Every structure is written in structure tokens, then in C-alpha cells.
Amino acid sequence: MISSVDIKVASIDDVDVVYNIDKECGSDSYSKEIISLSIKNDINFIAYIDNCAVGYISCSRVLDEAEVLKIVVLKEYRRKGIASLLMKNVINKLVEVDVGVLFLEVRSDNVPAKMLYEKIGFEKIYERQKYYSDGVDAYIYRLSLL
Ligand code: COA
């Protein structure tokens, strides 16, 4: 864990910043239009090290439920606790506004993401067989915030 990570709420001026980090996700990356809509409507945090944006998280909320839409950390900054810190900030925010449960969906072959979620305490509650276009299953995870 590195101590000098700053977590900031993303503003509409950060569309390009988020877009550039998101390109790390390759074919799953979002367009600038989707990022712009998400910044306006959802909870988005950006992680900075020395004023350099190194990761972000996006989370949508409907009433007392929320869903992590995306979490990405630049390759050279991974395994330093940045995704965990982003998730902690989202969870704190959701608890503050009385959200009771957090869901997310992940490809079954995404080992780093599954390990991250399980370390945080998410439980796998459902499998969607051959959900993705390449035949990979989707796993649905749930974390109670109560
Ligand atoms: N292999 C095994 N476990 C891993 C792992 C890996 N490559 N990456 C993370 N973990 C687990 C470990 O338990 C780790 O704790 P430890 O380092 O003390 O062992 C824990 O998750 C926390 O890791 P952290 O450093 O907070 O995660 P990160 O900043 O490296 O980011 C991802 C994790 C998944 C966000 C990052 O790998 C990433 O950006 N991947 C590409 C985008 C993606 O697939 N996002 C998820 C779907 S949107």
C-alpha cells in the first residue's frame, strides 16, 4: 500500500482523464459520451499519485442498491492497494447515503478482479453461463453494506 494516493470525485472536466485510464480495459473500454454521462449521473472517483491519474472507479446507484460499473488501475501501478482504496471510498460514500447492498459483474476469467472483490468481502451469488460474446461466463458478486 502506498501512502501518497489522493482520491478525488471526478468532475465533468475529467472525461479525458477517465477515458485515458479506461483504455487499459481494451475492448471493454467506454466511449467519452458514456464516461461523460456516468460522471454526471453516477459516483466516480479518480486515484492520483503525484498529480498523475492512475485509476478510477465508477458506480451507479438506484435507491438503496448500487453496482460497480468499472474499476481500472494503470498496469504499472497495480498491486499497490489503489483499487482497494477506490473501492473503500465508494463504499464509504454509499454507506453515507444509506445504500445497503453493492453488486458487480465480472468475467469468470478475470482473476485479479475476482481476487480483489473476494478480498474486500464480496460473495459470488450467481453465474451467467456464456454471458460474454466470447463464451466466457459472468459472475455476479454481492457485498452487504449494512
Ligand atoms: N493476482 C492475484 N490477486 C490479485 C491481483 C492479481 N493480479 N490483483 C489484485 N489481486 C488481489 C490481491 O488479493 C490484492 O491484495 P495483495 O496485493 O495484498 O495480495 C487485492 O486484490 C487488492 O489489490 P489492489 O492492489 O487493491 O488492486 P489493483 O490496484 O492492482 O487493481 C484491478 C486491481 C482488478 C482493478 C486491476 O488489475 C485492473 O485494473 N485490471 C484491469 C481492469 C479490470 O479488469 N477491472 C475489473 C473489471 S471492470
Short mmCIF file of N, CA, C and O in Angstrom, two decimals, residues 34-83:
data_model
loop_
_atom_site.label_atom_id
_atom_site.label_comp_id
_atom_site.label_asym_id
_atom_site.label_seq_id
_atom_site.Cartn_x
_atom_site.Cartn_y
_atom_site.Cartn_z
N ILE A 34 -20.19 7.96 -22.97
CA ILE A 34 -20.65 7.14 -21.83
C ILE A 34 -19.98 7.63 -20.54
O ILE A 34 -20.63 7.74 -19.49
N ILE A 35 -18.69 7.95 -20.64
CA ILE A 35 -17.98 8.43 -19.44
C ILE A 35 -18.59 9.75 -18.96
O ILE A 35 -18.81 9.95 -17.76
N SER A 36 -18.90 10.62 -19.91
CA SER A 36 -19.49 11.91 -19.56
C SER A 36 -20.83 11.71 -18.84
O SER A 36 -21.10 12.32 -17.80
N LEU A 37 -21.67 10.83 -19.38
CA LEU A 37 -22.97 10.54 -18.75
C LEU A 37 -22.77 9.96 -17.35
O LEU A 37 -23.47 10.33 -16.40
N SER A 38 -21.80 9.05 -17.23
CA SER A 38 -21.56 8.41 -15.94
C SER A 38 -21.07 9.42 -14.90
O SER A 38 -21.50 9.39 -13.74
N ILE A 39 -20.20 10.34 -15.33
CA ILE A 39 -19.72 11.35 -14.38
C ILE A 39 -20.88 12.23 -13.90
O ILE A 39 -20.95 12.60 -12.74
N LYS A 40 -21.83 12.49 -14.81
CA LYS A 40 -22.98 13.32 -14.43
C LYS A 40 -23.93 12.57 -13.49
O LYS A 40 -24.49 13.15 -12.58
N ASN A 41 -24.12 11.26 -13.76
CA ASN A 41 -25.20 10.54 -13.07
C ASN A 41 -24.76 9.59 -11.96
O ASN A 41 -25.56 9.24 -11.10
N ASP A 42 -23.52 9.13 -12.02
CA ASP A 42 -23.08 8.07 -11.11
C ASP A 42 -22.03 8.61 -10.12
O ASP A 42 -21.71 9.78 -10.12
N ILE A 43 -21.50 7.68 -9.32
CA ILE A 43 -20.41 8.03 -8.39
C ILE A 43 -19.10 7.62 -9.07
O ILE A 43 -18.92 6.45 -9.43
N ASN A 44 -18.22 8.59 -9.28
CA ASN A 44 -16.93 8.30 -9.94
C ASN A 44 -15.80 8.91 -9.11
O ASN A 44 -15.84 10.10 -8.81
N PHE A 45 -14.81 8.09 -8.78
CA PHE A 45 -13.63 8.59 -8.09
C PHE A 45 -12.39 8.31 -8.94
O PHE A 45 -12.31 7.27 -9.62
N ILE A 46 -11.43 9.23 -8.87
CA ILE A 46 -10.15 9.05 -9.57
C ILE A 46 -9.04 9.00 -8.53
O ILE A 46 -9.05 9.77 -7.56
N ALA A 47 -8.08 8.09 -8.74
CA ALA A 47 -6.91 8.00 -7.85
C ALA A 47 -5.74 8.71 -8.51
O ALA A 47 -5.46 8.49 -9.71
N TYR A 48 -5.05 9.56 -7.73
CA TYR A 48 -3.88 10.29 -8.24
C TYR A 48 -2.65 9.96 -7.41
O TYR A 48 -2.72 9.85 -6.18
N ILE A 49 -1.53 9.83 -8.09
CA ILE A 49 -0.24 9.77 -7.41
C ILE A 49 0.60 10.89 -8.02
O ILE A 49 0.77 10.93 -9.25
N ASP A 50 1.10 11.79 -7.18
CA ASP A 50 1.87 12.93 -7.66
C ASP A 50 1.14 13.66 -8.79
O ASP A 50 1.73 13.93 -9.86
N ASN A 51 -0.15 13.92 -8.59
CA ASN A 51 -0.99 14.61 -9.57
C ASN A 51 -1.19 13.86 -10.88
O ASN A 51 -1.68 14.43 -11.86
N CYS A 52 -0.80 12.60 -10.92
CA CYS A 52 -0.98 11.81 -12.13
C CYS A 52 -2.12 10.82 -11.88
O CYS A 52 -2.11 10.09 -10.88
N ALA A 53 -3.13 10.83 -12.76
CA ALA A 53 -4.28 9.95 -12.58
C ALA A 53 -3.87 8.52 -12.90
O ALA A 53 -3.37 8.24 -14.00
N VAL A 54 -4.08 7.61 -11.96
CA VAL A 54 -3.60 6.23 -12.13
C VAL A 54 -4.70 5.19 -12.06
O VAL A 54 -4.46 4.00 -12.32
N GLY A 55 -5.93 5.61 -11.71
CA GLY A 55 -7.01 4.64 -11.64
C GLY A 55 -8.34 5.34 -11.41
O GLY A 55 -8.38 6.50 -11.04
N TYR A 56 -9.42 4.61 -11.69
CA TYR A 56 -10.74 5.18 -11.39
C TYR A 56 -11.75 4.09 -11.12
O TYR A 56 -11.55 2.92 -11.48
N ILE A 57 -12.82 4.51 -10.47
CA ILE A 57 -13.95 3.61 -10.20
C ILE A 57 -15.24 4.33 -10.54
O ILE A 57 -15.35 5.54 -10.34
N SER A 58 -16.18 3.59 -11.08
CA SER A 58 -17.49 4.14 -11.43
C SER A 58 -18.56 3.23 -10.83
O SER A 58 -18.46 2.00 -10.93
N CYS A 59 -19.55 3.84 -10.22
CA CYS A 59 -20.56 3.07 -9.50
C CYS A 59 -21.92 3.74 -9.67
O CYS A 59 -22.05 4.94 -9.45
N SER A 60 -22.93 2.96 -10.07
CA SER A 60 -24.27 3.54 -10.22
C SER A 60 -25.10 3.18 -9.00
O SER A 60 -24.89 2.14 -8.37
N ARG A 61 -26.07 4.03 -8.69
CA ARG A 61 -26.91 3.80 -7.52
C ARG A 61 -28.37 3.97 -7.91
O ARG A 61 -28.73 4.92 -8.61
N VAL A 62 -29.21 3.02 -7.48
CA VAL A 62 -30.65 3.17 -7.61
C VAL A 62 -31.25 2.89 -6.24
O VAL A 62 -31.14 1.77 -5.72
N LEU A 63 -31.84 3.92 -5.63
CA LEU A 63 -32.41 3.82 -4.28
C LEU A 63 -31.38 3.24 -3.31
O LEU A 63 -30.31 3.81 -3.15
N ASP A 64 -31.67 2.07 -2.69
CA ASP A 64 -30.74 1.56 -1.68
C ASP A 64 -29.82 0.45 -2.21
O ASP A 64 -29.28 -0.33 -1.45
N GLU A 65 -29.70 0.38 -3.56
CA GLU A 65 -28.79 -0.60 -4.15
C GLU A 65 -27.81 0.11 -5.08
O GLU A 65 -28.14 1.15 -5.65
N ALA A 66 -26.63 -0.46 -5.22
CA ALA A 66 -25.64 0.14 -6.13
C ALA A 66 -24.88 -0.95 -6.87
O ALA A 66 -24.90 -2.13 -6.46
N GLU A 67 -24.23 -0.54 -7.95
CA GLU A 67 -23.46 -1.50 -8.76
C GLU A 67 -22.15 -0.87 -9.21
O GLU A 67 -22.16 0.26 -9.72
N VAL A 68 -21.07 -1.59 -9.01
CA VAL A 68 -19.78 -1.12 -9.54
C VAL A 68 -19.80 -1.38 -11.04
O VAL A 68 -19.98 -2.52 -11.47
N LEU A 69 -19.64 -0.31 -11.83
CA LEU A 69 -19.67 -0.45 -13.29
C LEU A 69 -18.28 -0.72 -13.83
O LEU A 69 -18.11 -1.46 -14.79
N LYS A 70 -17.27 -0.10 -13.21
CA LYS A 70 -15.91 -0.26 -13.72
C LYS A 70 -14.91 0.13 -12.65
O LYS A 70 -15.14 1.07 -11.89
N ILE A 71 -13.83 -0.62 -12.60
CA ILE A 71 -12.70 -0.23 -11.75
C ILE A 71 -11.44 -0.59 -12.52
O ILE A 71 -11.29 -1.72 -12.98
N VAL A 72 -10.58 0.39 -12.72
CA VAL A 72 -9.37 0.19 -13.52
C VAL A 72 -8.20 0.91 -12.88
O VAL A 72 -8.34 2.04 -12.42
N VAL A 73 -7.05 0.23 -12.85
CA VAL A 73 -5.81 0.86 -12.39
C VAL A 73 -4.76 0.66 -13.49
O VAL A 73 -4.67 -0.44 -14.08
N LEU A 74 -4.01 1.71 -13.79
CA LEU A 74 -2.97 1.58 -14.83
C LEU A 74 -2.02 0.46 -14.46
O LEU A 74 -1.66 0.28 -13.29
N LYS A 75 -1.57 -0.27 -15.50
CA LYS A 75 -0.78 -1.50 -15.28
C LYS A 75 0.40 -1.32 -14.32
O LYS A 75 0.61 -2.11 -13.41
N GLU A 76 1.15 -0.23 -14.53
CA GLU A 76 2.39 -0.06 -13.73
C GLU A 76 2.11 0.31 -12.28
O GLU A 76 3.04 0.35 -11.47
N TYR A 77 0.84 0.57 -11.94
CA TYR A 77 0.50 0.93 -10.56
C TYR A 77 -0.30 -0.15 -9.85
O TYR A 77 -0.81 0.08 -8.76
N ARG A 78 -0.42 -1.31 -10.47
CA ARG A 78 -1.24 -2.37 -9.87
C ARG A 78 -0.52 -3.06 -8.71
O ARG A 78 0.68 -2.98 -8.58
N ARG A 79 -1.29 -3.74 -7.87
CA ARG A 79 -0.82 -4.46 -6.67
C ARG A 79 -0.20 -3.52 -5.66
O ARG A 79 0.71 -3.88 -4.93
N LYS A 80 -0.69 -2.28 -5.62
CA LYS A 80 -0.22 -1.32 -4.62
C LYS A 80 -1.38 -0.85 -3.74
O LYS A 80 -1.26 0.13 -3.02
N GLY A 81 -2.53 -1.50 -3.85
CA GLY A 81 -3.66 -1.17 -3.00
C GLY A 81 -4.55 -0.06 -3.54
O GLY A 81 -5.46 0.40 -2.85
N ILE A 82 -4.32 0.37 -4.79
CA ILE A 82 -5.09 1.51 -5.31
C ILE A 82 -6.55 1.15 -5.57
O ILE A 82 -7.46 1.90 -5.18
N ALA A 83 -6.79 -0.02 -6.17
CA ALA A 83 -8.19 -0.42 -6.41
C ALA A 83 -8.92 -0.60 -5.07
O ALA A 83 -10.08 -0.21 -4.94
#
